[in-house]
CSV table of C-alpha atoms and ligand atoms in Angstrom, one decimal:
chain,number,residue,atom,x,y,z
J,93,UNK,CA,-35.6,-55.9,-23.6
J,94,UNK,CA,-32.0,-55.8,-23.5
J,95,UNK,CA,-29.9,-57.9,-24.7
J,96,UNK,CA,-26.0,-58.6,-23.9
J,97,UNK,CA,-23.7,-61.4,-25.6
J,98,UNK,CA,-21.8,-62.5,-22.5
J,99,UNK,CA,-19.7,-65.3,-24.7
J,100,UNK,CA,-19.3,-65.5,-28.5
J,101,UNK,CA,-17.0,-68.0,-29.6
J,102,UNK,CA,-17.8,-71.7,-30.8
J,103,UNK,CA,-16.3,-74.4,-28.8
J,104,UNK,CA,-13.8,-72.9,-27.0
J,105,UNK,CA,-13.4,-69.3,-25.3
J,106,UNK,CA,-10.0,-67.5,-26.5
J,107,UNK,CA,-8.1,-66.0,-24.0
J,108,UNK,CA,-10.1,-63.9,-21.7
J,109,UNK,CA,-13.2,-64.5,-23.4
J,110,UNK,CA,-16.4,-66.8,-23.4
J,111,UNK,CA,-18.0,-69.0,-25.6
J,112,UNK,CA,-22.1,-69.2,-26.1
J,113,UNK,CA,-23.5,-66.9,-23.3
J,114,UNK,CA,-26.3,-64.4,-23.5
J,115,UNK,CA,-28.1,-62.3,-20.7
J,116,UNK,CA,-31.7,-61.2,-21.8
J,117,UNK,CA,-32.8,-58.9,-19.3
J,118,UNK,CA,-36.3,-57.1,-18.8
J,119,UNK,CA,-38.0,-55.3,-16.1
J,120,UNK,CA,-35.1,-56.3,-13.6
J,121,UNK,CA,-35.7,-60.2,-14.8
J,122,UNK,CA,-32.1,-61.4,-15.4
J,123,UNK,CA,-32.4,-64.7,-17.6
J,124,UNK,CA,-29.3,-65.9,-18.8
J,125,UNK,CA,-29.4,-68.4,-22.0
J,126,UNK,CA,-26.6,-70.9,-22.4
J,127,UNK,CA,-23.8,-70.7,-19.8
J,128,UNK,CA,-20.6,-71.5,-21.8
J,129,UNK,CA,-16.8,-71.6,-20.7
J,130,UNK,CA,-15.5,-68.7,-19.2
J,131,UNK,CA,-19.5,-67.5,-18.8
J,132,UNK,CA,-18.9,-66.9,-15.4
J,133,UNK,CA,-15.7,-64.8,-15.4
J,134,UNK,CA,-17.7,-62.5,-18.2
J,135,UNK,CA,-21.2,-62.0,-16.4
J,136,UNK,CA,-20.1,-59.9,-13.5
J,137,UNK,CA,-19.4,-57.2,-16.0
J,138,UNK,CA,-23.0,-57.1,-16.6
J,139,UNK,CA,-25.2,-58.5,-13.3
J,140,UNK,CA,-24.6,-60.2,-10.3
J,141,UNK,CA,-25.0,-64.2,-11.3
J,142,UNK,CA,-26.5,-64.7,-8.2
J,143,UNK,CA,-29.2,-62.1,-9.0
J,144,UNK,CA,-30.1,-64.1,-12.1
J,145,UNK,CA,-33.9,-65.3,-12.0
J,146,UNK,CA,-33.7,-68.3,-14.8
J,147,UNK,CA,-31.1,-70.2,-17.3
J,148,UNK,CA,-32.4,-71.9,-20.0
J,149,UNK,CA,-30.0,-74.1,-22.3
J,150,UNK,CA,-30.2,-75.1,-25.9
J,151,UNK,CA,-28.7,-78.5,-25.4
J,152,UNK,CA,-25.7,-79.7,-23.2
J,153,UNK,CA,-22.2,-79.9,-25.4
J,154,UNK,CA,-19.3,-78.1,-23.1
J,155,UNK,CA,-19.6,-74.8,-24.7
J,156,UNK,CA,-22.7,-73.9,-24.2
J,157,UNK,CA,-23.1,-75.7,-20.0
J,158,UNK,CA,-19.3,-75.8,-18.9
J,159,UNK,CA,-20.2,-73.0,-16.4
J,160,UNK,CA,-23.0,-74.2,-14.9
J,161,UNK,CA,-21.3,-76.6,-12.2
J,162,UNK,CA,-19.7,-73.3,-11.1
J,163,UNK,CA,-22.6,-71.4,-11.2
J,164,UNK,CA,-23.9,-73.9,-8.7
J,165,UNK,CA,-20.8,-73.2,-6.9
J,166,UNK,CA,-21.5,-69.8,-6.9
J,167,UNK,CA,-25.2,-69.7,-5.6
J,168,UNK,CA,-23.9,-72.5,-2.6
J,169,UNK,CA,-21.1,-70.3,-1.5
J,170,UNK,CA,-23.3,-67.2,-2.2
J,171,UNK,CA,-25.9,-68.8,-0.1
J,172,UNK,CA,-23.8,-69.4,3.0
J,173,UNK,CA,-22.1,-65.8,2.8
J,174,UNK,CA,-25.8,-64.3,2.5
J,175,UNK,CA,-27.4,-66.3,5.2
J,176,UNK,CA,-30.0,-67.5,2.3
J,177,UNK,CA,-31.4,-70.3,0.6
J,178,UNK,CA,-31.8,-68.9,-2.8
J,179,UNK,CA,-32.5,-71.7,-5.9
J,180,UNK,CA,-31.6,-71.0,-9.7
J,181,UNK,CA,-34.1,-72.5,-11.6
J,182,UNK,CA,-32.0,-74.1,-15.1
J,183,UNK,CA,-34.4,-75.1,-17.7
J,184,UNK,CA,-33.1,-77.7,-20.0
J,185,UNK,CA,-34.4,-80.6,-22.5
J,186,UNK,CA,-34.8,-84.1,-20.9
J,187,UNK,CA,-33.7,-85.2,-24.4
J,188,UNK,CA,-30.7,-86.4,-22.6
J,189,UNK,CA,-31.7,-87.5,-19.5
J,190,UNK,CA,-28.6,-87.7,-17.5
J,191,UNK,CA,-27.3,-84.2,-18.4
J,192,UNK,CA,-30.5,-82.9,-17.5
J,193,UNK,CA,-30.1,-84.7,-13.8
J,194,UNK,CA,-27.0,-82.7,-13.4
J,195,UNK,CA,-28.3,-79.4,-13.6
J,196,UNK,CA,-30.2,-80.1,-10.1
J,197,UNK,CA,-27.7,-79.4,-7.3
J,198,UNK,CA,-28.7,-78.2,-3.5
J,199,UNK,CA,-28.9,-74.5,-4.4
J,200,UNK,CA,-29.9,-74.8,-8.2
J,201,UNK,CA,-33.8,-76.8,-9.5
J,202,UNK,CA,-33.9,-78.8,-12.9
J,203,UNK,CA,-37.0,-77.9,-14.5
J,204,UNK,CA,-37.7,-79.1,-17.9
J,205,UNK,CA,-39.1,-77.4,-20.5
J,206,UNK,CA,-41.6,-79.0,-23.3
J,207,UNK,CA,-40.7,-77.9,-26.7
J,208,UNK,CA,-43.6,-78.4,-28.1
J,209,UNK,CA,-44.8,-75.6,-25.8
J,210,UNK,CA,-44.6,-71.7,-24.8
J,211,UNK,CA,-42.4,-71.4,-21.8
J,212,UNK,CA,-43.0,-68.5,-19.9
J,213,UNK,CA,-40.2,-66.9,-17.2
J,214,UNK,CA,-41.0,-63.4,-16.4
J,215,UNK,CA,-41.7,-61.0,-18.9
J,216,UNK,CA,-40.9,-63.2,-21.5
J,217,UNK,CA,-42.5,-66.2,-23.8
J,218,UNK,CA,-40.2,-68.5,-24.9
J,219,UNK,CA,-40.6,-70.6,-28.4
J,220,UNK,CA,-38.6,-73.7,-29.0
J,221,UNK,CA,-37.1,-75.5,-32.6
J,222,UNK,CA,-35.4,-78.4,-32.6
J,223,UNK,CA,-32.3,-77.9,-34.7
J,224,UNK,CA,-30.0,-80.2,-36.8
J,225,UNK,CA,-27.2,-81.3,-34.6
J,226,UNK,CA,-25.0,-83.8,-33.5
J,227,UNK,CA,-26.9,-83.8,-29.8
J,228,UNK,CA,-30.3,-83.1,-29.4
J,229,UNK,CA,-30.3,-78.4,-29.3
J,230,UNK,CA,-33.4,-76.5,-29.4
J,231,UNK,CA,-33.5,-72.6,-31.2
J,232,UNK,CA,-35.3,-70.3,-29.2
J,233,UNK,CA,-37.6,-67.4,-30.0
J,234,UNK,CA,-37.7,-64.9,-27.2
J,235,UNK,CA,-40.4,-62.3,-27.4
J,236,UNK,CA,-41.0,-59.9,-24.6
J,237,UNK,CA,-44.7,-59.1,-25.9
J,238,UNK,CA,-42.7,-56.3,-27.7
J,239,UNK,CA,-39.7,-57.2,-29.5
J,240,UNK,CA,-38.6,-60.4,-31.2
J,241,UNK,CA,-35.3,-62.3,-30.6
J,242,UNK,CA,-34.5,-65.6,-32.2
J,243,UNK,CA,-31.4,-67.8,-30.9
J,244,UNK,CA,-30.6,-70.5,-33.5
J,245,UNK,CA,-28.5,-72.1,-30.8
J,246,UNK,CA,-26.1,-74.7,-32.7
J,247,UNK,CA,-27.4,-76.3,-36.3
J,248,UNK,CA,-26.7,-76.8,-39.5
J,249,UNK,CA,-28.9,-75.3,-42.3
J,250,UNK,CA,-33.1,-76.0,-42.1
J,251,UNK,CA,-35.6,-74.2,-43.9
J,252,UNK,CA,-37.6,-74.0,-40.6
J,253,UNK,CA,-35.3,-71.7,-39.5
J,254,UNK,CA,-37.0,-69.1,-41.8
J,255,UNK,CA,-40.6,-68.9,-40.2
J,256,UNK,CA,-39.3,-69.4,-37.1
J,257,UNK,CA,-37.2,-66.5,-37.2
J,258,UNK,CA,-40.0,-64.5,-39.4
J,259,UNK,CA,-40.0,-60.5,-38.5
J,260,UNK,CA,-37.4,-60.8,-35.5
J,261,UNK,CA,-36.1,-57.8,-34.1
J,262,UNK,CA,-32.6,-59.5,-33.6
J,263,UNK,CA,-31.1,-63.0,-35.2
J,264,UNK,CA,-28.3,-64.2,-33.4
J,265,UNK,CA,-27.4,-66.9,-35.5
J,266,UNK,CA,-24.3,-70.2,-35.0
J,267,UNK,CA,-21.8,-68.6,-37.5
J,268,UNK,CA,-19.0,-70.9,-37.4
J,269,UNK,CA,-18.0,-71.2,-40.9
J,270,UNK,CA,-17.5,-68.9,-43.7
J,271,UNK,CA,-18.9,-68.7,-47.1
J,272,UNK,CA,-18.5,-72.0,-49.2
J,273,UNK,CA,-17.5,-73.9,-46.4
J,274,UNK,CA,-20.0,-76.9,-45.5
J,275,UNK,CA,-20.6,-77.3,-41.8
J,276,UNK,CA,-23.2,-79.9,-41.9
J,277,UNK,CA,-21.0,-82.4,-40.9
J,278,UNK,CA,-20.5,-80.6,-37.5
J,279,UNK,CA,-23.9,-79.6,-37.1
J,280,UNK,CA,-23.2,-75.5,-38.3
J,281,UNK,CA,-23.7,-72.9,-40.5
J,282,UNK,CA,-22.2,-70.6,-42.7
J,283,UNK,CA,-22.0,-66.9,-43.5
J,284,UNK,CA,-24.1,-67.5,-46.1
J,285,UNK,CA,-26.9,-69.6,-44.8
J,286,UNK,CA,-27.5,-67.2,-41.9
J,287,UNK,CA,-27.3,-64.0,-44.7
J,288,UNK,CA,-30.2,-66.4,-46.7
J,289,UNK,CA,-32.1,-66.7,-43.1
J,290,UNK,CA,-32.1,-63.1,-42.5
J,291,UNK,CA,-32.9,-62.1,-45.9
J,292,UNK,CA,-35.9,-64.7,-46.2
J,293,UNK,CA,-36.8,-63.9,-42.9
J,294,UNK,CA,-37.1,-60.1,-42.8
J,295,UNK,CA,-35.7,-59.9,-39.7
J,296,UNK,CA,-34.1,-56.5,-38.6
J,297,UNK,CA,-31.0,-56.8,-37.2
J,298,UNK,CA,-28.8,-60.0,-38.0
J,299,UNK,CA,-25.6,-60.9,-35.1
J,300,UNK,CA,-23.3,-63.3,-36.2
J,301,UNK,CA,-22.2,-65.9,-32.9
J,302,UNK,CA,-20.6,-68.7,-32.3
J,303,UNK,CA,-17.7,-67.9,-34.0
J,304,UNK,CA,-14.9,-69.8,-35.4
J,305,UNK,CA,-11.5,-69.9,-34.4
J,306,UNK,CA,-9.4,-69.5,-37.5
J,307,UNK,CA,-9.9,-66.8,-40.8
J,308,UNK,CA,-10.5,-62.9,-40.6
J,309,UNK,CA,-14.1,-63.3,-38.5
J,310,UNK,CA,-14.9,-59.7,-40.0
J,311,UNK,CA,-15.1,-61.7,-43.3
J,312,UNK,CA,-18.2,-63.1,-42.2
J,313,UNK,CA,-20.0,-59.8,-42.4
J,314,UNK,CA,-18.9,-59.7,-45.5
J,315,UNK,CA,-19.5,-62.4,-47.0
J,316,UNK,CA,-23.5,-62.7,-45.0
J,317,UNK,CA,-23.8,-58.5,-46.4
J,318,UNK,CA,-23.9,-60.1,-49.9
J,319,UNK,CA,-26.8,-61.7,-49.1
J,320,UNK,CA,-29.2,-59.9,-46.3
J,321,UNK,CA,-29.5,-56.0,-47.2
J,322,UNK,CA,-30.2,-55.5,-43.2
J,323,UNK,CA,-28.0,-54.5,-40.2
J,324,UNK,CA,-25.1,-57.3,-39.3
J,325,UNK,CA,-22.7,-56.9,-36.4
J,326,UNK,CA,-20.3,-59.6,-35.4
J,327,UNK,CA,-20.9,-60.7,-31.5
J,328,UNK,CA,-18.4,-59.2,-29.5
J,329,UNK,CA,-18.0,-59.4,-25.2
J,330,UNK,CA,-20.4,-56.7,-24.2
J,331,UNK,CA,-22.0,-56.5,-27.3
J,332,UNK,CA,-25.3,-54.9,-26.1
J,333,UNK,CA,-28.8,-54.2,-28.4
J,334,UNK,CA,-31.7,-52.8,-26.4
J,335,UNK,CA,-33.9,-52.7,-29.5
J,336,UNK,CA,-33.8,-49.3,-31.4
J,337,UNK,CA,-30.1,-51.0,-33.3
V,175,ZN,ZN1,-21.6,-74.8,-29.6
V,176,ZN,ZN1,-23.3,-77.9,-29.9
């Protein structure tokens, strides 16, 4: 599978950029997961949206839905232009009911999924954790029958995260504070915690997301390199891993 980080940054996008976004793509299934601000200005680098075959979201706080009301836009307009009547199907949690209702539209279906089972889109099975948030998130676990990825989505530290993400391939881990700093309060982790993860873990390749907005973000690698012995890359727009990095 291939996997490209549409949006990085925690939320807010910087100029020009894109906060929680990632396009998992297999076997020409295009299934985007979380749909941030600026998602939509980003993705057309990569795939046409209206080509996309599922969204699934981790939970509904601004930066990780804010596009999805234009990418309802989009498939209406795109609809009309193409003489079709193509529906996006957006998975979410019914956790929060009424955020859930608003990811049906006429061009896009609702469709919730269960955490407490597989979901399968395409080539891939999809595994769901709740995390520790201020708003109901699930992590996910994204296996292609091949390769492991594991999204932590947004959370503050839990031990589960380290069977959950046990062997991965790639971690892309919430990253939004550096080393010392305590981001339980607002539901994230550190530098450190995602290093201990990793480490614990075995997983292969560590990416540190969901950014924050102030300090020297190459710090982070750093500071999660004292920790986990493995490969760490900061997410970057375009950042792309197909699996052999
Ligand atoms: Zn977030
Ligand atoms: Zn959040």
């Amino acid at each position: 599978m291939k996997v490209t980080v549409v949006g990085f940054w925690g939320a807010y996008p910087a100029g020009s950029e894109a906060t929680s976004c990632y396009l998992f793509e297999k076997d020409n299934f295009r299934l985007l997961i979380d749909c941030g601000s600026g998602a939509l200005a980003q993705l057309p680098k990569y795939v046409d949206p209206y080509d996309l075959d599922a969204v699934v979201l981790s939970h509904y706080h601004p930066d990780h839905v804010a596009d999805i009301g234009v990418l309802q836009h989009l498939i209406k307009v795109q609809n009309l232009i193409r003489e079709q009547d193509h529906s996006l199907k957006i998975y979410g949690h019914t956790d929060d009911q009424v955020a859930f209702a608003g990811l049906a539209s006429s061009d896009t279906e609702a469709i919730a999924y269960q955490p407490n089972q597989l979901l399968a889109l395409g080539p891939f099975k999809i595994e769901f954790l709740k995390t520790i948030h201020p708003v109901p998130c699930y992590a996910m676990r994204v296996t292609d029958g091949d390769k492991v990825v594991v999204y932590t989505a947004d959370s503050s530290y839990q031990d589960a995260f380290i069977p959950f993400s046990r062997n991965a391939d790639l971690l892309i881990t919430d990253c939004n504070f550096y080393q010392g700093q305590d981001g339980t309060a607002a539901g994230h982790m550190n530098s450190e915690e995602v290093g201990m993860i990793a480490k614990k873990a075995n997983v292969k390749t560590l990416l540190l997301s969901h950014q924050p907005h102030f300090g020297e973000r190459k710090q982070l690698m750093v500071e999660a390199g004292e920790i986990f012995s493995g490969k760490i890359n900061l997410a970057y727009t375009g950042y792309q891993w197909t699996g052999f990095s």
